[in-house]
């Protein structure tokens, strides 16, 4: 049985609090990276262009999504989960050999899902539903992309209802916090141009909050995957004993 999806956020917070200074540092790094977008707008003399600035935000935050957060996730998994494919004593070496492969797996999955969404929407959603755990398995368990896709499909085939409920809750809470912060900024402290952004404490506070939310989302999804994997392994053990 899966615990309530609402407990995922608490589990994610407990995982993040194992290393509070690292969590704080990652949030500060994310805040700094977020400041690169308006800085590039100013340096490029691009004026006010929300579309280009959004692209710069996406590119600036890539190190957070593809390096710093996965590194923390793999470390927390090694310390809290004690899986033989991610031993605590060698998590650093595991990360250095896996993070680029996990990055590639995430890019491939994103391209496949994006193509599916552009075509008929539903195929892209099915790709994410069936193979969404593949990059996580590449990172945490050192599997090849093909092995990780098979493993993700098998887990989702058996446990998709609680996984979908938990993932939607975690992502929904994160998005709600970010949209609420954006609405508050627009209502009480509107920022008209990149130069004003760089000189606004509210802008930097919003970047810090966004990075902290991304971190909590990452650790909560890690907690969800650990539950999923443990349920899958216990189910396999029961099936073998029955035979």
mmCIF file of C-alpha atoms in Angstrom:
data_model
loop_
_atom_site.group_PDB
_atom_site.id
_atom_site.type_symbol
_atom_site.label_atom_id
_atom_site.label_comp_id
_atom_site.label_asym_id
_atom_site.label_seq_id
_atom_site.Cartn_x
_atom_site.Cartn_y
_atom_site.Cartn_z
ATOM 1 C CA UNK A 1 0.000 0.000 0.000
ATOM 2 C CA UNK A 2 1.185 3.506 -0.853
ATOM 3 C CA UNK A 3 0.900 6.143 1.885
ATOM 4 C CA UNK A 4 -1.157 9.255 1.257
ATOM 5 C CA UNK A 5 0.200 11.434 -1.569
ATOM 6 C CA UNK A 6 0.167 14.390 0.820
ATOM 7 C CA UNK A 7 2.913 12.755 2.873
ATOM 8 C CA UNK A 8 5.255 13.011 -0.133
ATOM 9 C CA UNK A 9 5.843 16.697 0.525
ATOM 10 C CA UNK A 10 6.757 15.942 4.130
ATOM 11 C CA UNK A 11 9.076 13.129 3.021
ATOM 12 C CA UNK A 12 10.674 15.442 0.468
ATOM 13 C CA UNK A 13 11.186 18.095 3.134
ATOM 14 C CA UNK A 14 12.797 15.532 5.443
ATOM 15 C CA UNK A 15 15.157 14.443 2.668
ATOM 16 C CA UNK A 16 16.139 18.043 1.907
ATOM 17 C CA UNK A 17 16.658 18.802 5.614
ATOM 18 C CA UNK A 18 19.326 16.098 5.859
ATOM 19 C CA UNK A 19 21.699 18.702 4.387
ATOM 20 C CA UNK A 20 20.173 22.125 5.124
ATOM 21 C CA UNK A 21 23.291 24.073 4.158
ATOM 22 C CA UNK A 22 23.512 22.306 0.820
ATOM 23 C CA UNK A 23 19.806 22.933 0.230
ATOM 24 C CA UNK A 24 20.300 26.617 1.082
ATOM 25 C CA UNK A 25 23.346 26.822 -1.191
ATOM 26 C CA UNK A 26 21.455 25.281 -4.111
ATOM 27 C CA UNK A 27 18.603 27.752 -3.609
ATOM 28 C CA UNK A 28 21.110 30.625 -3.602
ATOM 29 C CA UNK A 29 22.796 29.265 -6.726
ATOM 30 C CA UNK A 30 19.407 29.079 -8.432
ATOM 31 C CA UNK A 31 18.709 32.648 -7.366
ATOM 32 C CA UNK A 32 21.997 33.778 -8.893
ATOM 33 C CA UNK A 33 21.400 31.871 -12.112
ATOM 34 C CA UNK A 34 17.949 33.445 -12.400
ATOM 35 C CA UNK A 35 19.603 36.857 -12.347
ATOM 36 C CA UNK A 36 21.522 36.029 -15.514
ATOM 37 C CA UNK A 37 18.393 36.410 -17.665
ATOM 38 C CA UNK A 38 17.810 40.154 -17.098
ATOM 39 C CA UNK A 39 21.585 40.701 -17.144
ATOM 40 C CA UNK A 40 21.819 39.157 -20.613
ATOM 41 C CA UNK A 41 18.866 41.249 -21.736
ATOM 42 C CA UNK A 42 20.715 44.389 -20.654
ATOM 43 C CA UNK A 43 24.071 43.326 -22.090
ATOM 44 C CA UNK A 44 22.427 42.432 -25.386
ATOM 45 C CA UNK A 45 20.484 45.715 -25.455
ATOM 46 C CA UNK A 46 17.305 43.727 -26.078
ATOM 47 C CA UNK A 47 14.940 46.035 -24.236
ATOM 48 C CA UNK A 48 11.723 44.527 -22.878
ATOM 49 C CA UNK A 49 10.977 41.215 -24.582
ATOM 50 C CA UNK A 50 9.239 38.645 -22.332
ATOM 51 C CA UNK A 51 9.655 35.787 -24.834
ATOM 52 C CA UNK A 52 13.427 36.186 -25.126
ATOM 53 C CA UNK A 53 13.797 36.736 -21.391
ATOM 54 C CA UNK A 54 11.823 33.528 -20.699
ATOM 55 C CA UNK A 55 14.224 31.672 -23.005
ATOM 56 C CA UNK A 56 17.186 33.145 -21.115
ATOM 57 C CA UNK A 57 15.624 32.070 -17.804
ATOM 58 C CA UNK A 58 15.244 28.518 -19.137
ATOM 59 C CA UNK A 59 18.848 28.376 -20.354
ATOM 60 C CA UNK A 60 20.262 29.991 -17.216
ATOM 61 C CA UNK A 61 18.558 27.474 -14.931
ATOM 62 C CA UNK A 62 19.753 24.402 -16.852
ATOM 63 C CA UNK A 63 22.721 23.824 -14.482
ATOM 64 C CA UNK A 64 20.269 23.684 -11.575
ATOM 65 C CA UNK A 65 17.981 21.148 -13.243
ATOM 66 C CA UNK A 66 20.619 18.977 -14.864
ATOM 67 C CA UNK A 67 23.520 19.077 -12.391
ATOM 68 C CA UNK A 68 22.970 20.489 -8.898
ATOM 69 C CA UNK A 69 19.548 18.956 -8.178
ATOM 70 C CA UNK A 70 20.434 15.505 -9.621
ATOM 71 C CA UNK A 71 23.672 15.522 -7.593
ATOM 72 C CA UNK A 72 21.760 16.150 -4.385
ATOM 73 C CA UNK A 73 19.127 13.564 -5.323
ATOM 74 C CA UNK A 74 21.726 10.861 -5.918
ATOM 75 C CA UNK A 75 23.465 11.680 -2.633
ATOM 76 C CA UNK A 76 20.210 11.603 -0.671
ATOM 77 C CA UNK A 77 19.225 8.323 -2.303
ATOM 78 C CA UNK A 78 22.572 6.793 -1.370
ATOM 79 C CA UNK A 79 22.279 7.944 2.249
ATOM 80 C CA UNK A 80 18.594 7.252 2.852
ATOM 81 C CA UNK A 81 17.791 4.309 0.588
ATOM 82 C CA UNK A 82 20.993 2.218 0.743
ATOM 83 C CA UNK A 83 20.420 0.597 -2.645
ATOM 84 C CA UNK A 84 23.222 -1.723 -3.826
ATOM 85 C CA UNK A 85 23.393 0.134 -7.156
ATOM 86 C CA UNK A 86 23.993 3.415 -5.361
ATOM 87 C CA UNK A 87 26.170 2.721 -2.302
ATOM 88 C CA UNK A 88 26.749 5.627 0.039
ATOM 89 C CA UNK A 89 30.529 5.307 0.073
ATOM 90 C CA UNK A 90 30.842 5.837 -3.687
ATOM 91 C CA UNK A 91 28.000 8.208 -4.556
ATOM 92 C CA UNK A 92 30.391 10.883 -5.848
ATOM 93 C CA UNK A 93 31.983 8.502 -8.345
ATOM 94 C CA UNK A 94 28.547 7.223 -9.321
ATOM 95 C CA UNK A 95 27.363 10.741 -10.014
ATOM 96 C CA UNK A 96 30.357 11.673 -12.137
ATOM 97 C CA UNK A 97 29.884 8.597 -14.330
ATOM 98 C CA UNK A 98 26.085 8.901 -14.605
ATOM 99 C CA UNK A 99 24.997 12.535 -14.604
ATOM 100 C CA UNK A 100 25.776 13.181 -18.262
ATOM 101 C CA UNK A 101 23.965 9.982 -19.284
ATOM 102 C CA UNK A 102 20.974 11.023 -17.165
ATOM 103 C CA UNK A 103 21.100 14.447 -18.809
ATOM 104 C CA UNK A 104 21.024 12.790 -22.236
ATOM 105 C CA UNK A 105 18.145 10.534 -21.180
ATOM 106 C CA UNK A 106 16.156 13.543 -19.982
ATOM 107 C CA UNK A 107 16.792 15.373 -23.253
ATOM 108 C CA UNK A 108 15.762 12.344 -25.337
ATOM 109 C CA UNK A 109 12.621 11.884 -23.269
ATOM 110 C CA UNK A 110 11.787 15.566 -23.576
ATOM 111 C CA UNK A 111 12.223 15.492 -27.358
ATOM 112 C CA UNK A 112 10.037 12.382 -27.708
ATOM 113 C CA UNK A 113 7.345 13.833 -25.457
ATOM 114 C CA UNK A 114 7.526 17.187 -27.217
ATOM 115 C CA UNK A 115 7.048 15.598 -30.629
ATOM 116 C CA UNK A 116 4.096 13.616 -29.292
ATOM 117 C CA UNK A 117 2.495 16.718 -27.814
ATOM 118 C CA UNK A 118 2.949 18.665 -31.049
ATOM 119 C CA UNK A 119 1.302 15.874 -33.028
ATOM 120 C CA UNK A 120 -1.746 14.907 -30.982
ATOM 121 C CA UNK A 121 -0.962 15.883 -27.359
ATOM 122 C CA UNK A 122 -1.997 12.475 -25.979
ATOM 123 C CA UNK A 123 1.049 10.557 -27.355
ATOM 124 C CA UNK A 124 3.370 13.007 -25.614
ATOM 125 C CA UNK A 125 1.553 12.567 -22.311
ATOM 126 C CA UNK A 126 1.721 8.785 -22.694
ATOM 127 C CA UNK A 127 5.474 8.975 -23.309
ATOM 128 C CA UNK A 128 5.934 10.905 -20.067
ATOM 129 C CA UNK A 129 3.579 8.591 -18.192
ATOM 130 C CA UNK A 130 5.281 5.395 -19.339
ATOM 131 C CA UNK A 131 8.927 6.440 -19.461
ATOM 132 C CA UNK A 132 9.096 9.416 -17.105
ATOM 133 C CA UNK A 133 11.224 7.532 -14.569
ATOM 134 C CA UNK A 134 13.866 6.551 -17.146
ATOM 135 C CA UNK A 135 16.268 9.471 -16.424
ATOM 136 C CA UNK A 136 15.889 8.820 -12.692
ATOM 137 C CA UNK A 137 16.817 5.158 -13.143
ATOM 138 C CA UNK A 138 19.805 6.079 -15.303
ATOM 139 C CA UNK A 139 21.017 8.441 -12.581
ATOM 140 C CA UNK A 140 20.229 6.437 -9.439
ATOM 141 C CA UNK A 141 20.698 2.870 -10.666
ATOM 142 C CA UNK A 142 23.215 3.260 -13.476
ATOM 143 C CA UNK A 143 21.011 1.571 -16.073
ATOM 144 C CA UNK A 144 21.288 2.138 -19.797
ATOM 145 C CA UNK A 145 18.579 4.247 -21.396
ATOM 146 C CA UNK A 146 16.881 1.176 -22.879
ATOM 147 C CA UNK A 147 16.983 -0.702 -19.553
ATOM 148 C CA UNK A 148 15.667 2.355 -17.745
ATOM 149 C CA UNK A 149 12.771 2.702 -20.192
ATOM 150 C CA UNK A 150 11.823 -0.951 -19.684
ATOM 151 C CA UNK A 151 12.050 -0.548 -15.895
ATOM 152 C CA UNK A 152 9.994 2.640 -15.908
ATOM 153 C CA UNK A 153 7.326 1.058 -18.088
ATOM 154 C CA UNK A 154 7.119 -1.981 -15.807
ATOM 155 C CA UNK A 155 6.760 0.107 -12.654
ATOM 156 C CA UNK A 156 4.154 2.395 -14.178
ATOM 157 C CA UNK A 157 2.202 -0.565 -15.534
ATOM 158 C CA UNK A 158 1.820 -1.890 -11.989
ATOM 159 C CA UNK A 159 1.570 1.296 -9.943
ATOM 160 C CA UNK A 160 0.433 4.124 -12.202
ATOM 161 C CA UNK A 161 -2.608 5.336 -10.144
ATOM 162 C CA UNK A 162 -0.710 6.281 -6.953
ATOM 163 C CA UNK A 163 2.244 7.566 -8.973
ATOM 164 C CA UNK A 164 0.082 9.872 -11.072
ATOM 165 C CA UNK A 165 -1.758 11.104 -7.961
ATOM 166 C CA UNK A 166 1.480 11.751 -6.083
ATOM 167 C CA UNK A 167 3.307 13.387 -8.987
ATOM 168 C CA UNK A 168 0.372 15.641 -9.839
ATOM 169 C CA UNK A 169 0.095 16.734 -6.219
ATOM 170 C CA UNK A 170 3.810 17.536 -5.870
ATOM 171 C CA UNK A 171 4.050 19.354 -9.203
ATOM 172 C CA UNK A 172 0.711 21.076 -8.647
ATOM 173 C CA UNK A 173 1.756 22.436 -5.249
ATOM 174 C CA UNK A 174 5.038 23.682 -6.703
ATOM 175 C CA UNK A 175 3.345 25.420 -9.614
ATOM 176 C CA UNK A 176 0.721 26.915 -7.326
ATOM 177 C CA UNK A 177 3.378 28.467 -5.101
ATOM 178 C CA UNK A 178 5.254 29.887 -8.088
ATOM 179 C CA UNK A 179 2.110 31.270 -9.727
ATOM 180 C CA UNK A 180 0.986 32.790 -6.427
ATOM 181 C CA UNK A 181 4.373 34.493 -6.083
ATOM 182 C CA UNK A 182 4.199 35.741 -9.692
ATOM 183 C CA UNK A 183 0.668 37.076 -9.120
ATOM 184 C CA UNK A 184 1.759 38.864 -5.954
ATOM 185 C CA UNK A 185 4.659 40.443 -7.838
ATOM 186 C CA UNK A 186 2.409 41.620 -10.664
ATOM 187 C CA UNK A 187 -0.158 43.013 -8.238
ATOM 188 C CA UNK A 188 1.930 44.631 -5.529
ATOM 189 C CA UNK A 189 5.372 45.115 -7.081
ATOM 190 C CA UNK A 190 5.207 45.155 -10.902
ATOM 191 C CA UNK A 191 8.589 45.195 -12.651
ATOM 192 C CA UNK A 192 8.702 46.913 -16.023
ATOM 193 C CA UNK A 193 12.171 46.134 -17.390
ATOM 194 C CA UNK A 194 15.299 43.985 -16.818
ATOM 195 C CA UNK A 195 17.204 46.847 -15.173
ATOM 196 C CA UNK A 196 14.489 47.216 -12.536
ATOM 197 C CA UNK A 197 14.512 43.455 -11.984
ATOM 198 C CA UNK A 198 18.202 43.437 -11.106
ATOM 199 C CA UNK A 199 17.671 46.207 -8.550
ATOM 200 C CA UNK A 200 14.524 44.769 -6.980
ATOM 201 C CA UNK A 201 14.795 42.743 -3.731
ATOM 202 C CA UNK A 202 11.400 41.228 -4.572
ATOM 203 C CA UNK A 203 12.802 39.842 -7.836
ATOM 204 C CA UNK A 204 15.681 38.130 -6.022
ATOM 205 C CA UNK A 205 13.322 36.806 -3.354
ATOM 206 C CA UNK A 206 11.131 35.328 -6.091
ATOM 207 C CA UNK A 207 14.162 33.658 -7.704
ATOM 208 C CA UNK A 208 15.190 32.176 -4.357
ATOM 209 C CA UNK A 209 11.655 30.925 -3.731
ATOM 210 C CA UNK A 210 11.491 29.361 -7.194
ATOM 211 C CA UNK A 211 14.776 27.526 -6.638
ATOM 212 C CA UNK A 212 13.649 26.303 -3.211
ATOM 213 C CA UNK A 213 10.383 25.043 -4.715
ATOM 214 C CA UNK A 214 12.326 23.239 -7.465
ATOM 215 C CA UNK A 215 14.503 21.606 -4.796
ATOM 216 C CA UNK A 216 11.514 20.459 -2.734
ATOM 217 C CA UNK A 217 9.815 19.146 -5.877
ATOM 218 C CA UNK A 218 12.969 17.175 -6.729
ATOM 219 C CA UNK A 219 13.293 15.606 -3.276
ATOM 220 C CA UNK A 220 9.548 14.846 -3.111
ATOM 221 C CA UNK A 221 9.682 13.060 -6.470
ATOM 222 C CA UNK A 222 12.747 11.188 -5.197
ATOM 223 C CA UNK A 223 10.691 10.051 -2.200
ATOM 224 C CA UNK A 224 7.935 8.964 -4.587
ATOM 225 C CA UNK A 225 10.370 6.961 -6.700
ATOM 226 C CA UNK A 226 11.831 5.254 -3.625
ATOM 227 C CA UNK A 227 8.324 4.228 -2.547
ATOM 228 C CA UNK A 228 7.600 2.980 -6.039
ATOM 229 C CA UNK A 229 10.821 1.009 -6.281
ATOM 230 C CA UNK A 230 10.397 -0.526 -2.825
ATOM 231 C CA UNK A 231 6.825 -1.593 -3.679
ATOM 232 C CA UNK A 232 8.028 -3.105 -6.949
ATOM 233 C CA UNK A 233 10.828 -5.050 -5.272
ATOM 234 C CA UNK A 234 8.577 -6.321 -2.481
ATOM 235 C CA UNK A 235 6.018 -7.407 -5.070
ATOM 236 C CA UNK A 236 8.677 -9.300 -7.001
ATOM 237 C CA UNK A 237 9.861 -10.968 -3.804
ATOM 238 C CA UNK A 238 6.332 -12.118 -2.947
ATOM 239 C CA UNK A 239 5.833 -13.474 -6.463
ATOM 240 C CA UNK A 240 9.078 -15.445 -6.250
ATOM 241 C CA UNK A 241 8.207 -16.888 -2.839
ATOM 242 C CA UNK A 242 4.780 -17.963 -4.085
ATOM 243 C CA UNK A 243 6.371 -19.838 -6.964
#
